[in-house]
mmCIF file of C-alpha atoms in Angstrom:
data_model
loop_
_atom_site.group_PDB
_atom_site.id
_atom_site.type_symbol
_atom_site.label_atom_id
_atom_site.label_comp_id
_atom_site.label_asym_id
_atom_site.label_seq_id
_atom_site.Cartn_x
_atom_site.Cartn_y
_atom_site.Cartn_z
ATOM 1 C CA GLN A 110 -20.796 -48.788 45.589
ATOM 2 C CA GLN A 111 -19.724 -46.246 43.001
ATOM 3 C CA GLN A 112 -20.843 -48.422 40.092
ATOM 4 C CA VAL A 113 -23.751 -47.895 37.735
ATOM 5 C CA LYS A 114 -24.908 -51.127 36.126
ATOM 6 C CA GLN A 115 -26.508 -50.820 32.686
ATOM 7 C CA SER A 116 -28.390 -53.364 30.603
ATOM 8 C CA PRO A 117 -28.740 -54.611 27.957
ATOM 9 C CA GLN A 118 -25.361 -54.283 26.270
ATOM 10 C CA SER A 119 -27.014 -54.136 22.859
ATOM 11 C CA LEU A 120 -30.568 -53.819 21.592
ATOM 12 C CA ILE A 121 -32.256 -54.136 18.212
ATOM 13 C CA VAL A 122 -35.757 -52.741 17.784
ATOM 14 C CA GLN A 123 -38.053 -52.304 14.824
ATOM 15 C CA LYS A 124 -38.888 -48.735 13.787
ATOM 16 C CA GLY A 125 -41.787 -47.451 15.870
ATOM 17 C CA GLY A 126 -41.000 -49.786 18.764
ATOM 18 C CA ILE A 127 -40.117 -48.680 22.300
ATOM 19 C CA PRO A 128 -36.579 -49.605 23.317
ATOM 20 C CA ILE A 129 -36.012 -49.650 27.072
ATOM 21 C CA ILE A 130 -32.581 -49.387 28.684
ATOM 22 C CA ASN A 131 -32.190 -50.053 32.391
ATOM 23 C CA CYS A 132 -29.698 -48.875 34.995
ATOM 24 C CA ALA A 133 -29.163 -49.618 38.668
ATOM 25 C CA TYR A 134 -27.027 -47.965 41.318
ATOM 26 C CA GLU A 135 -26.031 -48.525 44.943
ATOM 27 C CA ASN A 136 -24.819 -45.180 46.233
ATOM 28 C CA THR A 137 -27.746 -43.393 47.905
ATOM 29 C CA ALA A 138 -25.782 -40.127 47.782
ATOM 30 C CA PHE A 139 -26.316 -39.941 44.004
ATOM 31 C CA ASP A 140 -28.747 -37.129 43.242
ATOM 32 C CA TYR A 141 -28.413 -36.577 39.519
ATOM 33 C CA PHE A 142 -29.070 -39.178 36.826
ATOM 34 C CA PRO A 143 -28.326 -38.173 33.228
ATOM 35 C CA TRP A 144 -28.513 -40.111 29.995
ATOM 36 C CA TYR A 145 -26.000 -39.442 27.246
ATOM 37 C CA GLN A 146 -26.294 -40.272 23.560
ATOM 38 C CA GLN A 147 -23.246 -40.960 21.411
ATOM 39 C CA PHE A 148 -23.074 -41.281 17.633
ATOM 40 C CA PRO A 149 -20.093 -43.004 15.982
ATOM 41 C CA GLY A 150 -17.014 -40.792 15.874
ATOM 42 C CA LYS A 151 -18.531 -38.193 18.192
ATOM 43 C CA GLY A 152 -18.345 -37.361 21.873
ATOM 44 C CA PRO A 153 -21.309 -38.184 24.118
ATOM 45 C CA ALA A 154 -23.974 -35.490 24.438
ATOM 46 C CA LEU A 155 -26.527 -34.991 27.199
ATOM 47 C CA LEU A 156 -29.939 -36.333 26.177
ATOM 48 C CA ILE A 157 -32.089 -36.018 29.291
ATOM 49 C CA ALA A 158 -31.546 -36.013 33.049
ATOM 50 C CA ILE A 159 -33.573 -36.508 36.217
ATOM 51 C CA ARG A 160 -33.235 -35.792 39.903
ATOM 52 C CA PRO A 161 -34.645 -38.185 42.530
ATOM 53 C CA ASP A 162 -37.483 -35.920 43.632
ATOM 54 C CA VAL A 163 -39.543 -36.924 40.572
ATOM 55 C CA SER A 164 -40.462 -40.382 39.259
ATOM 56 C CA GLU A 165 -40.654 -39.529 35.574
ATOM 57 C CA LYS A 166 -39.394 -36.938 33.124
ATOM 58 C CA LYS A 167 -40.278 -36.578 29.453
ATOM 59 C CA GLU A 168 -38.514 -34.631 26.749
ATOM 60 C CA GLY A 169 -39.997 -35.214 23.335
ATOM 61 C CA ARG A 170 -39.899 -38.947 22.589
ATOM 62 C CA PHE A 171 -37.489 -39.671 25.440
ATOM 63 C CA THR A 172 -38.683 -40.565 28.948
ATOM 64 C CA ILE A 173 -36.761 -41.371 32.110
ATOM 65 C CA SER A 174 -38.536 -43.470 34.738
ATOM 66 C CA PHE A 175 -36.996 -43.360 38.201
ATOM 67 C CA ASN A 176 -37.597 -45.746 41.116
ATOM 68 C CA LYS A 177 -35.844 -44.373 44.179
ATOM 69 C CA SER A 178 -36.682 -47.281 46.496
ATOM 70 C CA ALA A 179 -35.347 -49.848 44.012
ATOM 71 C CA LYS A 180 -32.400 -47.622 43.064
ATOM 72 C CA GLN A 181 -33.174 -48.095 39.400
ATOM 73 C CA PHE A 182 -33.863 -45.833 36.464
ATOM 74 C CA SER A 183 -34.604 -46.451 32.828
ATOM 75 C CA LEU A 184 -34.759 -44.726 29.455
ATOM 76 C CA HIS A 185 -37.710 -45.270 27.108
ATOM 77 C CA ILE A 186 -37.700 -44.051 23.500
ATOM 78 C CA MET A 187 -41.192 -43.681 22.083
ATOM 79 C CA ASP A 188 -41.844 -44.171 18.349
ATOM 80 C CA SER A 189 -38.178 -45.017 17.772
ATOM 81 C CA GLN A 190 -36.580 -43.990 14.475
ATOM 82 C CA PRO A 191 -33.487 -45.216 12.604
ATOM 83 C CA GLY A 192 -31.857 -41.870 13.514
ATOM 84 C CA ASP A 193 -32.027 -42.914 17.177
ATOM 85 C CA SER A 194 -29.468 -45.640 16.473
ATOM 86 C CA ALA A 195 -26.568 -44.761 18.764
ATOM 87 C CA THR A 196 -24.847 -45.786 21.978
ATOM 88 C CA TYR A 197 -26.653 -44.695 25.140
ATOM 89 C CA PHE A 198 -24.982 -44.242 28.509
ATOM 90 C CA CYS A 199 -26.691 -43.829 31.840
ATOM 91 C CA ALA A 200 -24.771 -42.053 34.570
ATOM 92 C CA ALA A 201 -25.042 -40.885 38.154
ATOM 93 C CA SER A 202 -23.382 -38.341 40.382
ATOM 94 C CA ALA A 203 -23.608 -36.731 43.761
ATOM 95 C CA ARG A 204 -23.592 -32.946 43.938
ATOM 96 C CA HIS A 205 -20.134 -31.454 43.256
ATOM 97 C CA ASP A 206 -18.714 -34.922 42.621
ATOM 98 C CA LYS A 207 -17.580 -36.840 39.573
ATOM 99 C CA ILE A 208 -20.045 -38.461 37.163
ATOM 100 C CA ILE A 209 -19.968 -42.272 37.000
ATOM 101 C CA PHE A 210 -21.070 -43.875 33.727
ATOM 102 C CA GLY A 211 -22.603 -47.225 32.900
ATOM 103 C CA LYS A 212 -20.954 -49.402 30.260
ATOM 104 C CA GLY A 213 -23.334 -48.297 27.508
ATOM 105 C CA THR A 214 -26.033 -49.835 25.299
ATOM 106 C CA ARG A 215 -25.653 -50.029 21.535
ATOM 107 C CA LEU A 216 -29.108 -49.428 20.095
ATOM 108 C CA HIS A 217 -30.002 -50.237 16.499
ATOM 109 C CA ILE A 218 -33.392 -49.274 15.089
ATOM 110 C CA LEU A 219 -34.348 -51.270 12.011
ATOM 111 C CA PRO A 220 -36.009 -49.272 9.209
ATOM 112 C CA ASN B 259 -18.309 -20.507 22.094
ATOM 113 C CA ALA B 260 -16.117 -23.300 20.785
ATOM 114 C CA GLY B 261 -17.149 -25.503 23.736
ATOM 115 C CA VAL B 262 -14.652 -28.259 24.570
ATOM 116 C CA THR B 263 -11.828 -28.693 22.071
ATOM 117 C CA GLN B 264 -9.286 -31.508 21.888
ATOM 118 C CA THR B 265 -6.108 -31.950 19.895
ATOM 119 C CA PRO B 266 -4.962 -34.005 18.127
ATOM 120 C CA LYS B 267 -7.878 -35.964 16.629
ATOM 121 C CA PHE B 268 -5.681 -38.989 15.866
ATOM 122 C CA GLN B 269 -2.270 -40.068 17.105
ATOM 123 C CA VAL B 270 -0.051 -43.122 16.671
ATOM 124 C CA LEU B 271 2.719 -43.692 19.195
ATOM 125 C CA LYS B 272 5.373 -46.322 19.645
ATOM 126 C CA THR B 273 5.662 -48.087 22.973
ATOM 127 C CA GLY B 274 7.675 -45.969 25.409
ATOM 128 C CA GLN B 275 7.045 -42.639 23.696
ATOM 129 C CA SER B 276 5.498 -39.757 25.594
ATOM 130 C CA MET B 277 2.902 -37.260 24.492
ATOM 131 C CA THR B 278 0.347 -34.756 25.732
ATOM 132 C CA LEU B 279 -3.311 -34.700 24.753
ATOM 133 C CA GLN B 280 -4.605 -31.154 24.818
ATOM 134 C CA CYS B 281 -8.015 -30.072 26.112
ATOM 135 C CA ALA B 282 -9.453 -26.579 26.367
ATOM 136 C CA GLN B 283 -12.864 -25.112 27.162
ATOM 137 C CA ASP B 284 -14.170 -21.558 26.869
ATOM 138 C CA MET B 285 -17.254 -21.876 29.075
ATOM 139 C CA ASN B 286 -15.521 -20.932 32.347
ATOM 140 C CA HIS B 287 -16.292 -24.382 33.783
ATOM 141 C CA GLU B 288 -14.621 -25.223 37.064
ATOM 142 C CA TYR B 289 -14.827 -29.001 36.632
ATOM 143 C CA MET B 290 -12.847 -30.777 33.916
ATOM 144 C CA SER B 291 -12.189 -34.467 33.427
ATOM 145 C CA TRP B 292 -10.596 -37.051 31.169
ATOM 146 C CA TYR B 293 -12.209 -40.348 30.176
ATOM 147 C CA ARG B 294 -11.081 -43.247 28.065
ATOM 148 C CA GLN B 295 -13.550 -45.274 26.047
ATOM 149 C CA ASP B 296 -12.876 -48.885 25.159
ATOM 150 C CA PRO B 297 -15.293 -51.386 23.555
ATOM 151 C CA GLY B 298 -17.598 -52.904 26.161
ATOM 152 C CA MET B 299 -16.039 -50.855 28.981
ATOM 153 C CA GLY B 300 -18.016 -47.643 28.736
ATOM 154 C CA LEU B 301 -16.456 -44.358 29.779
ATOM 155 C CA ARG B 302 -13.867 -44.737 32.490
ATOM 156 C CA LEU B 303 -12.666 -41.709 34.424
ATOM 157 C CA ILE B 304 -8.902 -41.163 34.364
ATOM 158 C CA HIS B 305 -8.376 -37.874 36.211
ATOM 159 C CA TYR B 306 -10.486 -34.876 37.077
ATOM 160 C CA SER B 307 -10.106 -31.338 38.389
ATOM 161 C CA VAL B 308 -12.483 -29.084 40.314
ATOM 162 C CA GLY B 309 -10.482 -25.931 39.629
ATOM 163 C CA ALA B 310 -7.093 -24.482 38.779
ATOM 164 C CA GLY B 311 -4.374 -26.098 40.853
ATOM 165 C CA ILE B 312 -6.593 -28.994 42.013
ATOM 166 C CA THR B 313 -6.556 -32.466 40.449
ATOM 167 C CA ASP B 314 -7.607 -35.904 41.604
ATOM 168 C CA GLN B 315 -7.503 -39.488 40.379
ATOM 169 C CA GLY B 316 -10.416 -41.312 38.820
ATOM 170 C CA GLU B 317 -10.944 -45.037 38.223
ATOM 171 C CA VAL B 318 -7.963 -45.698 35.916
ATOM 172 C CA PRO B 319 -5.201 -43.133 36.631
ATOM 173 C CA ASN B 320 -2.109 -45.315 36.229
ATOM 174 C CA GLY B 321 0.176 -44.244 33.387
ATOM 175 C CA TYR B 322 -1.360 -40.778 33.093
ATOM 176 C CA ASN B 323 -0.536 -37.384 34.580
ATOM 177 C CA VAL B 324 -2.553 -34.174 34.585
ATOM 178 C CA SER B 325 -2.146 -30.585 35.707
ATOM 179 C CA ARG B 326 -4.512 -27.616 35.804
ATOM 180 C CA SER B 327 -2.686 -24.308 35.724
ATOM 181 C CA THR B 328 -5.617 -22.359 34.238
ATOM 182 C CA THR B 329 -9.402 -22.707 34.266
ATOM 183 C CA GLU B 330 -9.436 -23.218 30.501
ATOM 184 C CA ASP B 331 -6.838 -25.944 29.958
ATOM 185 C CA PHE B 332 -6.510 -29.506 31.243
ATOM 186 C CA PRO B 333 -3.786 -31.482 29.412
ATOM 187 C CA LEU B 334 -3.360 -35.253 29.815
ATOM 188 C CA ARG B 335 0.191 -36.611 29.687
ATOM 189 C CA LEU B 336 1.258 -40.130 28.810
ATOM 190 C CA LEU B 337 4.790 -40.473 30.174
ATOM 191 C CA SER B 338 5.675 -43.842 28.600
ATOM 192 C CA ALA B 339 2.973 -45.106 26.259
ATOM 193 C CA ALA B 340 1.929 -48.758 26.393
ATOM 194 C CA PRO B 341 -0.280 -50.757 23.980
ATOM 195 C CA SER B 342 -2.888 -50.994 26.792
ATOM 196 C CA GLN B 343 -3.365 -47.247 26.427
ATOM 197 C CA THR B 344 -4.727 -47.634 22.912
ATOM 198 C CA SER B 345 -8.159 -46.063 23.257
ATOM 199 C CA VAL B 346 -10.371 -43.100 22.464
ATOM 200 C CA TYR B 347 -9.864 -40.280 24.950
ATOM 201 C CA PHE B 348 -12.533 -37.743 25.792
ATOM 202 C CA CYS B 349 -12.166 -34.529 27.716
ATOM 203 C CA ALA B 350 -15.252 -33.066 29.399
ATOM 204 C CA SER B 351 -16.204 -30.029 31.433
ATOM 205 C CA ARG B 352 -19.105 -28.710 33.499
ATOM 206 C CA LEU B 353 -19.977 -26.177 36.135
ATOM 207 C CA LEU B 354 -19.503 -27.330 39.718
ATOM 208 C CA GLY B 355 -22.782 -28.273 41.338
ATOM 209 C CA GLN B 356 -24.568 -28.752 38.001
ATOM 210 C CA GLY B 357 -24.641 -32.137 36.361
ATOM 211 C CA GLU B 358 -24.662 -31.342 32.635
ATOM 212 C CA GLN B 359 -21.253 -32.270 31.292
ATOM 213 C CA TYR B 360 -20.003 -31.251 27.855
ATOM 214 C CA PHE B 361 -17.670 -33.576 25.966
ATOM 215 C CA GLY B 362 -15.016 -32.816 23.395
ATOM 216 C CA PRO B 363 -14.835 -34.655 20.056
ATOM 217 C CA GLY B 364 -12.239 -37.161 21.262
ATOM 218 C CA THR B 365 -8.686 -38.228 20.437
ATOM 219 C CA ARG B 366 -8.136 -41.679 18.953
ATOM 220 C CA LEU B 367 -4.776 -42.968 20.199
ATOM 221 C CA THR B 368 -3.012 -46.079 18.949
ATOM 222 C CA VAL B 369 0.127 -47.371 20.669
ATOM 223 C CA THR B 370 2.121 -49.946 18.714
#
């Protein structure tokens, strides 16, 4: 019940396309859903996060869509660029508790 | 602020050797944690701490020890290294009650 399931494992998209990464969870106590971005040789860094009281959040070209009833959330990258090529992790946590990560998606944007 | 710092960046150990991975943060964060990252396995939580003197186990604690004597420092000890502990280790910290977690640059450990 503590797991966060992430798909796909890897994704290749043409420049300008809209990659979509999906995550699902079981624990209804989770109330914080962040996405982290990791470049090779670096630690993950927070990209965008959402709480379950909203269904969508946008920051620049990055959008989280959240479906509370289905216990699913997804990351969309608009007008993707080669510089967006990285590994993306979804995660979930309950207040004051540890953050549980998905297994990650390796995204490659073709120039 | 230096953020979250980790030392060393790289380390090679022989099976059975012990060592300590250092982690420090200067943001006065109560919560600190250690993850290991392996290909296809994501970030797996090893141990975490919600404050000085308090530690708890994560998903994969076996073979690792931690202590938290100060708010700033959270070292990870490998008592008897095994090849299965070859991985990249990340330390992270955040404020309690807030989700944003800051990661260090990582330590790449190889056990031969």
